[in-house]
Amino acid sequence: MNGLDATLRALHHGERSLAQDLSHAAERHRADHDVHHVATDLARWSREHTRRLADIGHRHGLDLAGPHQDGPGVLGALREKAAEAVAGRPEPALLLLRDLRELHLSAVGNSLYWEMLGQAAQALRDHPLLALVSDCHPQTLRQMRWTNTMVKELSAQALSSV
């Protein structure tokens, strides 16, 4: 396996994990409609990135396809019930901050892999890979900006009211 293959695999795994984590956060914070809807939309972006990475990986002889969860399933239903049980208590704000921090760090990691792929695509003159990076990396940057903005907006109140 060469470095490009390893990076494609790592990014595919990172995007899949971010999609799942965003979906879980959306479920966990269902009572906060803005968070729920934005996180759901951002998860959709990462699922699309995962699909497109699998397609480009196939071009490079990699099998990146695998089980993919779209729905919340049983664990999602349990998370939803737990979110309803803690709604209105101060702890959900701290939980949301923790979730946003983890989401941000995951998006940052993915962004670095997109940068690496972009550099490799330019060096190899791999136009389909470069097009993929050009399409997907800006969305990852927007995921990062959203999580960072939310942390800035929520930190003062959540941390000073504890």
Short mmCIF file of C-alpha atoms in Angstrom, two decimals:
data_model
loop_
_atom_site.label_atom_id
_atom_site.label_comp_id
_atom_site.label_asym_id
_atom_site.label_seq_id
_atom_site.Cartn_x
_atom_site.Cartn_y
_atom_site.Cartn_z
CA MET A 1 0.00 0.00 0.00
CA ASN A 2 1.39 3.40 -0.95
CA GLY A 3 0.92 6.72 0.84
CA LEU A 4 -1.96 7.80 -1.39
CA ASP A 5 -3.85 4.60 -0.65
CA ALA A 6 -3.25 4.98 3.07
CA THR A 7 -4.47 8.58 2.99
CA LEU A 8 -7.59 7.66 1.02
CA ARG A 9 -8.34 4.92 3.57
CA ALA A 10 -7.73 7.23 6.53
CA LEU A 11 -9.91 9.99 5.11
CA HIS A 12 -12.67 7.56 4.20
CA HIS A 13 -12.63 6.26 7.77
CA GLY A 14 -12.53 9.82 9.15
CA GLU A 15 -15.46 11.00 7.04
CA ARG A 16 -17.49 7.92 7.95
CA SER A 17 -16.77 8.47 11.65
CA LEU A 18 -17.60 12.17 11.41
CA ALA A 19 -20.90 11.40 9.68
CA GLN A 20 -21.85 8.98 12.44
CA ASP A 21 -20.73 11.38 15.20
CA LEU A 22 -22.69 14.25 13.66
CA SER A 23 -25.77 12.04 13.41
CA HIS A 24 -25.38 10.99 17.04
CA ALA A 25 -24.95 14.61 18.14
CA ALA A 26 -28.06 15.58 16.16
CA GLU A 27 -30.03 12.89 17.96
CA ARG A 28 -28.57 13.66 21.37
CA HIS A 29 -29.37 17.37 21.03
CA ARG A 30 -32.72 16.99 19.29
CA ALA A 31 -34.27 19.55 21.67
CA ASP A 32 -31.94 22.22 20.23
CA HIS A 33 -33.50 22.46 16.78
CA ASP A 34 -30.68 24.50 15.23
CA VAL A 35 -28.04 22.03 16.35
CA HIS A 36 -30.18 19.08 15.34
CA HIS A 37 -30.86 20.32 11.81
CA VAL A 38 -27.38 21.67 11.06
CA ALA A 39 -25.65 18.55 12.40
CA THR A 40 -28.01 16.38 10.31
CA ASP A 41 -27.13 18.36 7.17
CA LEU A 42 -23.39 18.23 7.93
CA ALA A 43 -23.61 14.46 8.47
CA ARG A 44 -25.17 14.17 5.02
CA TRP A 45 -22.15 15.97 3.57
CA SER A 46 -19.74 13.54 5.23
CA ARG A 47 -21.77 10.55 4.02
CA GLU A 48 -21.53 11.94 0.50
CA HIS A 49 -17.77 12.45 0.94
CA THR A 50 -17.53 8.83 2.08
CA ARG A 51 -19.40 7.62 -1.00
CA ARG A 52 -17.28 9.71 -3.34
CA LEU A 53 -14.04 8.59 -1.67
CA ALA A 54 -15.12 4.97 -2.14
CA ASP A 55 -15.69 5.68 -5.83
CA ILE A 56 -12.28 7.30 -6.31
CA GLY A 57 -10.68 4.58 -4.21
CA HIS A 58 -12.11 2.00 -6.60
CA ARG A 59 -10.27 3.82 -9.41
CA HIS A 60 -7.08 3.32 -7.40
CA GLY A 61 -7.79 -0.37 -6.75
CA LEU A 62 -9.09 0.11 -3.19
CA ASP A 63 -12.25 -1.34 -1.73
CA LEU A 64 -13.47 1.38 0.63
CA ALA A 65 -17.10 0.36 0.55
CA GLY A 66 -18.53 -1.23 3.63
CA PRO A 67 -21.44 -1.19 6.00
CA HIS A 68 -22.96 2.25 6.19
CA GLN A 69 -25.52 3.44 8.69
CA ASP A 70 -28.08 5.97 7.51
CA GLY A 71 -30.62 5.56 10.25
CA PRO A 72 -30.32 5.89 14.00
CA GLY A 73 -31.23 2.25 14.74
CA VAL A 74 -31.76 0.93 18.25
CA LEU A 75 -28.84 2.84 19.76
CA GLY A 76 -30.09 6.02 18.16
CA ALA A 77 -33.52 5.53 19.70
CA LEU A 78 -31.90 5.06 23.12
CA ARG A 79 -29.80 8.21 22.63
CA GLU A 80 -32.94 10.12 21.65
CA LYS A 81 -34.74 8.99 24.84
CA ALA A 82 -31.70 9.93 26.92
CA ALA A 83 -31.62 13.37 25.28
CA GLU A 84 -35.28 13.89 26.12
CA ALA A 85 -34.63 12.87 29.73
CA VAL A 86 -31.88 15.45 30.29
CA ALA A 87 -33.40 18.32 28.28
CA GLY A 88 -33.65 21.52 30.29
CA ARG A 89 -30.93 20.61 32.80
CA PRO A 90 -27.59 22.47 32.78
CA GLU A 91 -25.62 19.35 31.86
CA PRO A 92 -26.86 19.27 28.23
CA ALA A 93 -24.93 22.48 27.55
CA LEU A 94 -21.72 20.85 28.76
CA LEU A 95 -22.51 17.72 26.77
CA LEU A 96 -23.08 19.84 23.68
CA LEU A 97 -19.75 21.61 24.20
CA ARG A 98 -17.99 18.28 24.54
CA ASP A 99 -19.70 16.97 21.40
CA LEU A 100 -18.82 20.13 19.45
CA ARG A 101 -15.18 19.86 20.56
CA GLU A 102 -14.97 16.25 19.39
CA LEU A 103 -16.72 17.07 16.12
CA HIS A 104 -14.36 19.98 15.52
CA LEU A 105 -11.26 17.88 16.11
CA SER A 106 -12.56 15.19 13.74
CA ALA A 107 -13.29 17.77 11.04
CA VAL A 108 -9.81 19.28 11.49
CA GLY A 109 -8.24 15.85 11.00
CA ASN A 110 -10.29 15.30 7.87
CA SER A 111 -9.33 18.73 6.58
CA LEU A 112 -5.64 17.87 6.87
CA TYR A 113 -6.19 14.68 4.90
CA TRP A 114 -8.06 16.65 2.21
CA GLU A 115 -5.07 19.03 2.03
CA MET A 116 -2.69 16.08 1.66
CA LEU A 117 -4.83 14.52 -1.07
CA GLY A 118 -5.02 17.84 -2.87
CA GLN A 119 -1.25 18.16 -2.92
CA ALA A 120 -0.86 14.57 -4.13
CA ALA A 121 -3.51 15.07 -6.82
CA GLN A 122 -1.66 18.13 -8.11
CA ALA A 123 1.68 16.33 -8.12
CA LEU A 124 0.21 13.30 -9.89
CA ARG A 125 -1.94 15.42 -12.21
CA ASP A 126 -4.89 13.28 -11.08
CA HIS A 127 -7.75 15.50 -12.24
CA PRO A 128 -10.61 13.35 -10.87
CA LEU A 129 -8.97 13.29 -7.41
CA LEU A 130 -8.31 17.02 -7.55
CA ALA A 131 -11.96 17.64 -8.50
CA LEU A 132 -13.06 15.53 -5.53
CA VAL A 133 -10.85 17.51 -3.16
CA SER A 134 -12.05 20.80 -4.65
CA ASP A 135 -15.68 19.77 -4.11
CA CYS A 136 -15.42 18.21 -0.66
CA HIS A 137 -12.74 20.08 1.24
CA PRO A 138 -14.67 23.38 1.35
CA GLN A 139 -17.57 21.56 3.00
CA THR A 140 -15.20 20.14 5.61
CA LEU A 141 -13.93 23.66 6.27
CA ARG A 142 -17.55 24.77 6.75
CA GLN A 143 -18.08 21.91 9.22
CA MET A 144 -15.07 23.21 11.16
CA ARG A 145 -16.33 26.79 11.11
CA TRP A 146 -19.76 25.72 12.38
CA THR A 147 -18.36 23.74 15.31
CA ASN A 148 -15.93 26.53 16.19
CA THR A 149 -18.66 29.18 16.03
CA MET A 150 -20.97 27.10 18.20
CA VAL A 151 -18.23 26.60 20.80
CA LYS A 152 -17.62 30.35 20.89
CA GLU A 153 -21.33 31.10 21.24
CA LEU A 154 -22.02 28.52 23.96
CA SER A 155 -18.87 28.45 26.08
CA ALA A 156 -19.33 31.56 28.20
CA GLN A 157 -22.83 30.75 29.39
CA ALA A 158 -22.35 26.98 29.70
CA LEU A 159 -19.09 27.20 31.61
CA SER A 160 -19.96 30.11 33.87
CA SER A 161 -23.34 28.71 34.94
CA VAL A 162 -21.93 25.48 36.33
#
